[in-house]
Tab-separated table of C-alpha atoms and ligand atoms in Angstrom:
chain	number	residue	atom	x	y	z
A	692	UNK	CA	-24.976	4.479	-12.994
A	693	UNK	CA	-22.169	5.936	-13.666
A	694	UNK	CA	-19.968	3.037	-14.261
A	695	UNK	CA	-22.400	1.615	-17.302
A	696	UNK	CA	-21.247	4.901	-18.684
A	697	UNK	CA	-17.757	3.924	-18.644
A	698	UNK	CA	-17.806	0.929	-19.434
A	699	UNK	CA	-19.820	1.460	-22.396
A	700	UNK	CA	-17.013	4.481	-23.277
A	701	UNK	CA	-14.379	1.331	-23.121
A	702	UNK	CA	-16.625	-1.253	-24.699
A	703	UNK	CA	-16.450	0.807	-27.884
A	704	UNK	CA	-12.536	1.431	-27.885
A	705	UNK	CA	-12.299	-1.799	-27.628
A	706	UNK	CA	-10.584	-2.871	-30.343
A	707	UNK	CA	-7.625	-2.001	-32.162
A	708	UNK	CA	-4.323	-3.678	-30.590
A	709	UNK	CA	-1.787	-0.558	-31.589
A	710	UNK	CA	-3.454	1.916	-29.864
A	711	UNK	CA	-2.482	4.514	-27.931
A	712	UNK	CA	-3.556	4.524	-23.879
A	713	UNK	CA	-1.826	6.401	-20.833
A	714	UNK	CA	-3.524	4.772	-18.269
A	715	UNK	CA	-1.995	7.395	-15.682
A	716	UNK	CA	-1.590	10.831	-15.012
A	717	UNK	CA	-2.232	13.631	-13.197
A	718	UNK	CA	-4.081	17.354	-13.377
A	719	UNK	CA	-4.622	19.900	-10.396
A	720	UNK	CA	-6.536	18.243	-8.248
A	721	UNK	CA	-3.908	17.211	-7.038
A	722	UNK	CA	0.199	17.718	-8.543
A	723	UNK	CA	-0.515	18.751	-11.800
A	724	UNK	CA	-0.272	21.692	-13.728
A	725	UNK	CA	-3.590	21.499	-15.923
A	726	UNK	CA	-6.780	21.694	-15.115
A	727	UNK	CA	-8.938	17.954	-15.804
A	728	UNK	CA	-10.711	19.229	-19.032
A	729	UNK	CA	-7.694	20.432	-20.577
A	730	UNK	CA	-5.537	18.022	-19.551
A	731	UNK	CA	-8.519	16.362	-21.610
A	732	UNK	CA	-8.167	18.283	-24.077
A	733	UNK	CA	-3.911	17.382	-24.448
A	734	UNK	CA	-4.113	14.209	-24.292
A	735	UNK	CA	-6.846	13.929	-27.255
A	736	UNK	CA	-4.566	16.116	-29.184
A	737	UNK	CA	-1.214	13.542	-28.684
A	738	UNK	CA	-3.543	10.906	-29.890
A	739	UNK	CA	-4.502	8.353	-27.038
A	740	UNK	CA	-7.387	6.907	-27.169
A	741	UNK	CA	-8.092	5.617	-24.099
A	742	UNK	CA	-6.589	6.809	-20.711
A	743	UNK	CA	-7.192	7.857	-16.745
A	744	UNK	CA	-6.826	10.466	-14.665
A	745	UNK	CA	-5.059	9.565	-11.327
A	746	UNK	CA	-4.410	12.223	-8.910
A	747	UNK	CA	-2.758	11.799	-6.126
A	748	UNK	CA	-5.520	10.736	-2.875
A	749	UNK	CA	-8.509	12.260	-4.673
A	750	UNK	CA	-11.199	11.503	-7.155
A	751	UNK	CA	-12.055	14.742	-7.455
A	752	UNK	CA	-11.171	15.745	-11.124
A	753	UNK	CA	-12.543	12.357	-12.581
A	754	UNK	CA	-15.981	14.252	-13.417
A	755	UNK	CA	-14.485	17.172	-15.464
A	756	UNK	CA	-11.968	14.564	-17.421
A	757	UNK	CA	-15.345	12.165	-17.549
A	758	UNK	CA	-17.025	15.013	-19.799
A	759	UNK	CA	-14.414	16.453	-21.433
A	760	UNK	CA	-13.901	13.261	-22.691
A	761	UNK	CA	-16.659	12.702	-23.421
A	762	UNK	CA	-17.163	15.746	-25.996
A	763	UNK	CA	-13.105	15.121	-27.373
A	764	UNK	CA	-14.338	11.173	-27.860
A	765	UNK	CA	-11.563	9.591	-25.786
A	766	UNK	CA	-12.556	6.279	-23.740
A	767	UNK	CA	-12.233	7.034	-19.951
A	768	UNK	CA	-11.197	5.383	-17.324
A	769	UNK	CA	-11.855	6.976	-13.456
A	770	UNK	CA	-8.400	6.674	-11.763
A	771	UNK	CA	-6.658	7.565	-8.166
A	772	UNK	CA	-3.536	6.682	-7.409
A	773	UNK	CA	-3.631	6.002	-4.115
A	774	UNK	CA	-0.851	6.471	-1.330
A	775	UNK	CA	-0.474	3.558	1.585
A	776	UNK	CA	2.686	1.905	3.351
A	777	UNK	CA	4.047	-0.833	3.124
A	778	UNK	CA	7.322	-2.608	4.612
A	779	UNK	CA	8.463	0.849	5.599
A	780	UNK	CA	7.587	2.510	2.353
A	781	UNK	CA	5.416	4.573	0.791
A	782	UNK	CA	4.156	2.447	-2.384
A	783	UNK	CA	1.483	4.374	-4.670
A	784	UNK	CA	-1.483	1.579	-5.673
A	785	UNK	CA	-3.330	2.983	-8.961
A	786	UNK	CA	-6.666	2.747	-8.832
A	787	UNK	CA	-8.466	2.194	-12.115
A	788	UNK	CA	-12.462	1.659	-13.096
A	789	UNK	CA	-13.732	2.894	-9.699
A	790	UNK	CA	-16.959	4.204	-9.241
A	791	UNK	CA	-15.709	7.810	-7.802
A	792	UNK	CA	-20.166	7.628	-5.711
A	793	UNK	CA	-19.618	4.407	-4.626
A	794	UNK	CA	-19.863	4.178	-0.229
A	795	UNK	CA	-16.985	4.561	2.120
A	796	UNK	CA	-14.657	6.545	-1.417
A	797	UNK	CA	-15.029	10.339	-0.573
A	798	UNK	CA	-14.730	9.313	3.417
A	799	UNK	CA	-11.509	7.554	2.855
A	800	UNK	CA	-10.234	10.536	0.183
A	801	UNK	CA	-11.071	12.782	2.622
A	802	UNK	CA	-9.620	11.702	5.933
A	803	UNK	CA	-6.233	11.404	3.437
A	804	UNK	CA	-6.952	14.770	2.766
A	805	UNK	CA	-6.990	15.532	6.325
A	806	UNK	CA	-3.045	14.093	7.159
A	807	UNK	CA	-1.973	16.159	4.370
A	808	UNK	CA	-2.853	19.155	5.162
A	809	UNK	CA	-1.979	17.908	8.521
A	810	UNK	CA	1.684	16.970	6.863
A	811	UNK	CA	2.114	20.771	5.517
A	812	UNK	CA	1.941	22.625	8.726
A	813	UNK	CA	4.059	20.412	9.988
A	814	UNK	CA	7.014	20.187	7.806
A	815	UNK	CA	6.243	23.957	8.170
A	816	UNK	CA	6.947	23.807	11.771
A	817	UNK	CA	10.524	22.235	9.965
A	818	UNK	CA	10.956	24.762	7.579
A	819	UNK	CA	10.969	26.996	9.739
A	820	UNK	CA	13.340	25.200	12.168
A	821	UNK	CA	15.958	26.304	9.806
A	822	UNK	CA	15.310	29.717	9.140
A	823	UNK	CA	13.048	29.581	6.567
A	824	UNK	CA	9.054	31.171	6.431
A	825	UNK	CA	5.756	30.591	4.871
A	826	UNK	CA	6.739	27.376	3.244
A	827	UNK	CA	3.069	26.007	4.272
A	828	UNK	CA	0.886	29.097	3.523
A	829	UNK	CA	3.678	29.934	0.918
A	830	UNK	CA	2.790	25.859	-0.860
A	831	UNK	CA	-0.967	26.545	-0.169
A	832	UNK	CA	-1.439	29.619	-2.223
A	833	UNK	CA	0.359	27.088	-4.953
A	834	UNK	CA	-2.372	24.713	-4.506
A	835	UNK	CA	-5.595	24.536	-6.998
A	836	UNK	CA	-7.066	22.434	-4.897
A	837	UNK	CA	-6.391	23.224	-1.339
A	838	UNK	CA	-7.354	19.771	-0.005
A	839	UNK	CA	-4.614	18.180	-1.867
A	840	UNK	CA	-1.301	19.507	-0.314
A	841	UNK	CA	1.624	17.813	-1.492
A	842	UNK	CA	4.905	17.820	-1.189
A	843	UNK	CA	5.252	19.377	-4.800
A	844	UNK	CA	3.885	22.360	-4.100
A	845	UNK	CA	6.437	23.556	-1.073
A	846	UNK	CA	8.920	23.058	-4.258
A	847	UNK	CA	7.804	25.596	-6.716
A	848	UNK	CA	6.932	27.400	-3.453
A	849	UNK	CA	11.172	26.860	-2.725
A	850	UNK	CA	12.403	27.493	-6.307
A	851	UNK	CA	9.903	30.607	-6.727
A	852	UNK	CA	11.399	32.471	-3.392
A	853	UNK	CA	15.698	31.740	-4.274
A	854	UNK	CA	15.598	28.812	-1.198
A	855	UNK	CA	16.412	26.907	-3.824
A	856	UNK	CA	18.071	26.727	-7.758
A	857	UNK	CA	15.604	23.995	-9.310
A	858	UNK	CA	12.853	22.173	-8.669
A	859	UNK	CA	14.747	18.462	-7.608
A	860	UNK	CA	17.303	20.892	-5.526
A	861	UNK	CA	13.877	22.084	-3.531
A	862	UNK	CA	13.589	17.864	-2.723
A	863	UNK	CA	16.735	16.350	-2.751
A	864	UNK	CA	18.287	19.064	0.330
A	865	UNK	CA	15.073	19.273	1.749
A	866	UNK	CA	12.005	16.982	1.290
A	867	UNK	CA	12.871	13.409	0.334
A	868	UNK	CA	12.139	11.021	2.612
A	869	UNK	CA	15.333	11.510	4.764
A	870	UNK	CA	15.727	15.384	4.547
A	871	UNK	CA	15.224	18.101	7.690
A	872	UNK	CA	12.258	19.090	6.071
A	873	UNK	CA	10.337	15.150	4.863
A	874	UNK	CA	7.413	14.839	7.483
A	875	UNK	CA	7.053	11.228	7.719
A	876	UNK	CA	2.579	10.526	7.308
A	877	UNK	CA	0.711	7.233	8.456
A	878	UNK	CA	-0.720	6.578	4.921
A	879	UNK	CA	-3.625	3.567	4.636
A	880	UNK	CA	-2.220	-0.120	4.728
A	881	UNK	CA	-1.664	-1.469	1.300
A	882	UNK	CA	-4.604	-4.140	2.207
A	883	UNK	CA	-6.951	-2.228	3.434
A	884	UNK	CA	-6.234	0.057	0.233
A	885	UNK	CA	-6.904	-2.671	-2.223
A	886	UNK	CA	-9.713	-3.550	-0.096
A	887	UNK	CA	-12.053	-0.030	-1.043
A	888	UNK	CA	-10.543	-0.304	-5.197
A	889	UNK	CA	-12.338	-3.453	-5.625
A	890	UNK	CA	-15.032	-2.254	-3.105
A	891	UNK	CA	-15.770	0.776	-5.600
A	892	UNK	CA	-15.648	-1.510	-8.657
A	893	UNK	CA	-11.806	-1.097	-9.486
A	894	UNK	CA	-9.131	-2.821	-10.067
A	895	UNK	CA	-5.431	-2.504	-8.500
A	896	UNK	CA	-1.994	-1.635	-9.841
A	897	UNK	CA	1.331	-0.902	-8.506
A	898	UNK	CA	1.971	1.836	-9.887
A	899	UNK	CA	5.711	2.706	-10.776
A	900	UNK	CA	7.053	-0.352	-9.654
A	901	UNK	CA	10.791	0.399	-10.743
A	902	UNK	CA	11.242	3.384	-8.364
A	903	UNK	CA	11.201	1.986	-4.811
A	904	UNK	CA	14.561	2.225	-3.399
A	905	UNK	CA	14.041	-0.961	-1.566
A	906	UNK	CA	17.517	-1.955	0.159
A	907	UNK	CA	17.662	-5.195	-1.331
A	908	UNK	CA	16.114	-6.702	-4.288
A	909	UNK	CA	14.022	-9.709	-2.329
A	910	UNK	CA	12.064	-7.105	-1.159
A	911	UNK	CA	10.495	-5.802	-3.902
A	912	UNK	CA	9.719	-9.675	-5.686
A	913	UNK	CA	7.823	-9.384	-1.536
A	914	UNK	CA	6.082	-6.421	-2.482
A	915	UNK	CA	4.918	-8.790	-6.049
A	916	UNK	CA	3.431	-11.561	-3.927
A	917	UNK	CA	2.190	-9.529	-1.017
A	918	UNK	CA	0.305	-7.622	-3.416
A	919	UNK	CA	-0.954	-10.324	-5.767
A	920	UNK	CA	-2.147	-12.293	-1.871
A	921	UNK	CA	-4.125	-9.760	-1.359
A	922	UNK	CA	-5.874	-9.771	-4.372
A	923	UNK	CA	-3.776	-6.776	-6.229
A	924	UNK	CA	-4.237	-7.420	-10.459
A	925	UNK	CA	-1.339	-5.512	-12.344
A	926	UNK	CA	1.677	-3.781	-11.846
A	927	UNK	CA	2.656	-0.927	-14.397
A	928	UNK	CA	5.135	-1.876	-16.730
A	929	UNK	CA	5.805	0.850	-18.773
A	930	UNK	CA	5.742	4.349	-16.943
A	931	UNK	CA	7.072	7.764	-17.815
A	932	UNK	CA	8.732	7.860	-14.408
A	933	UNK	CA	10.913	5.008	-14.636
A	934	UNK	CA	13.603	3.452	-16.484
A	935	UNK	CA	12.931	1.853	-19.464
A	936	UNK	CA	15.628	-1.448	-18.345
A	937	UNK	CA	12.775	-1.681	-15.814
A	938	UNK	CA	10.390	-1.875	-18.298
A	939	UNK	CA	11.374	-4.834	-19.360
A	940	UNK	CA	11.544	-6.148	-15.937
A	941	UNK	CA	8.408	-5.292	-14.812
A	942	UNK	CA	7.319	-7.327	-18.208
A	943	UNK	CA	9.124	-9.972	-17.159
A	944	UNK	CA	7.147	-9.868	-13.727
A	945	UNK	CA	4.150	-9.490	-14.833
A	946	UNK	CA	4.642	-12.804	-17.511
A	947	UNK	CA	5.434	-14.670	-14.347
A	948	UNK	CA	3.625	-14.413	-12.046
A	949	UNK	CA	0.033	-13.630	-14.761
A	950	UNK	CA	-0.674	-9.825	-13.377
A	951	UNK	CA	-1.653	-8.065	-15.654
A	952	UNK	CA	-0.349	-4.971	-17.167
A	953	UNK	CA	-0.560	-1.325	-17.285
A	954	UNK	CA	0.498	1.980	-18.840
A	955	UNK	CA	0.906	5.999	-18.356
A	956	UNK	CA	3.551	8.476	-17.987
A	957	UNK	CA	2.606	9.814	-14.781
A	958	UNK	CA	3.133	13.710	-16.569
A	959	UNK	CA	2.417	16.101	-14.331
A	960	UNK	CA	3.381	20.162	-16.107
A	961	UNK	CA	5.463	20.493	-19.090
A	962	UNK	CA	8.212	21.445	-16.281
A	963	UNK	CA	8.878	18.629	-15.152
A	964	UNK	CA	10.830	15.755	-16.937
A	965	UNK	CA	8.241	12.889	-18.035
A	966	UNK	CA	7.362	11.987	-21.515
A	967	UNK	CA	4.382	13.852	-22.583
A	968	UNK	CA	0.710	11.818	-22.125
A	969	UNK	CA	0.782	8.982	-24.568
A	970	UNK	CA	4.468	8.805	-25.606
A	971	UNK	CA	5.646	6.157	-22.565
A	972	UNK	CA	6.388	3.404	-24.173
A	973	UNK	CA	3.210	1.174	-24.895
A	974	UNK	CA	2.776	-3.069	-23.377
A	975	UNK	CA	4.404	-5.066	-25.066
A	976	UNK	CA	2.153	-7.226	-27.332
A	977	UNK	CA	2.799	-10.484	-25.209
A	978	UNK	CA	1.288	-9.247	-22.423
A	979	UNK	CA	-2.525	-8.848	-21.803
A	980	UNK	CA	-3.464	-5.221	-20.873
A	981	UNK	CA	-5.649	-4.133	-17.515
A	982	UNK	CA	-8.170	-2.224	-19.579
A	983	UNK	CA	-9.168	-5.528	-20.847
A	984	UNK	CA	-10.975	-6.326	-18.093
A	985	UNK	CA	-12.249	-3.500	-16.507
A	986	UNK	CA	-15.334	-3.691	-18.144
A	987	UNK	CA	-16.309	-7.205	-17.190
A	988	UNK	CA	-16.750	-5.920	-13.064
B	1377	AMP	P1	3.138	13.669	-1.499
B	1377	AMP	O1	2.523	12.401	-2.257
B	1377	AMP	O2	2.271	15.371	-1.419
B	1377	AMP	O3	4.672	13.368	-0.620
B	1377	AMP	O4	4.660	13.972	-2.739
B	1377	AMP	C1	4.786	13.426	-3.721
B	1377	AMP	C2	5.630	13.380	-4.819
B	1377	AMP	O5	6.349	14.777	-5.130
B	1377	AMP	C3	5.309	12.750	-5.714
B	1377	AMP	O6	3.757	11.752	-6.607
B	1377	AMP	C4	6.020	12.844	-7.150
B	1377	AMP	O7	5.475	13.702	-8.099
B	1377	AMP	C5	6.864	13.799	-6.615
B	1377	AMP	N1	7.864	13.464	-5.684
B	1377	AMP	C6	8.538	12.554	-4.828
B	1377	AMP	N2	9.422	12.466	-4.366
B	1377	AMP	C7	10.352	13.037	-5.383
B	1377	AMP	C8	12.053	14.076	-5.938
B	1377	AMP	N3	12.634	12.041	-5.124
B	1377	AMP	N4	11.711	13.728	-6.424
B	1377	AMP	C9	11.471	15.123	-7.151
B	1377	AMP	N5	10.027	15.047	-7.195
B	1377	AMP	C10	9.219	13.393	-6.290
B	1378	MN	MN1	3.591	13.683	-8.067
B	1379	MN	MN1	2.919	8.197	-7.895
B	1380	MN	MN1	1.755	9.576	-10.172
């Protein structure tokens, strides 16, 4: 069975505490720029020994990435970054070690990707209303996987067509929460997402906890407690998409609450500002890395 295959890969590269890992990256199966195999090649070139592919709301790239990883001798964990709603915020939960063939996984993500497309059409209507036409079709044309339309594709289309002068401006002016072309999605709830990950044999990890802009500090603590109570296992202590200050605070949270620790670059493409695969900070020695337990489930 597939899990046996992945578990063996993990067990083989188990030893050595200074192993370089990267457990959060995107391919062009969601909003990254490289194909799964080109991404794995880059990961290998960067000296990463254990990686996870974690595309947004799809595991469709995992098989190709796993094959390339095996041929290059890179340890590979099948993953996904699931969009969920909690406390009125969009929270990203990384699932690691899930079997993509497990019952319900495919249908779950197919539904979510339909929501992405419906949202995309509505975003297009918002742009129409402010005199920017063809945004939905344009964004879709830039998505290598037409079934996984992202706000990122809108941002790139806006930039390519001169509606903004840089990528970030697309979010700041139009696409981020509270801006005129942001359309909310009712993402699956936190409990449902953790259940899906566990049912597929995986572990649940809060992605980049340092990036959620809760108005009060205690709200982030409430997220950690709720996640813990629902059986969530780990948090990203180190992420290329949060600050080094946040990494340090989150190491404290993991120590205090007993979460396992993960680390990922959250790399999407060379155009972005995220650290290259494997160059994000690695897990502090005194914390227990999440991958230690993946082969035991
Ligand atoms: P989506 O999942 O389609 O709503 O798109 C979310 C993706 O857009 C994230 O994974 C990031 O890659 C990117 N993104 C979200 N918010 C921002 C922001 N404020 N600035 C830049 N990129 C963002
Ligand atoms: Mn993204
Ligand atoms: Mn994310
Ligand atoms: Mn990500």
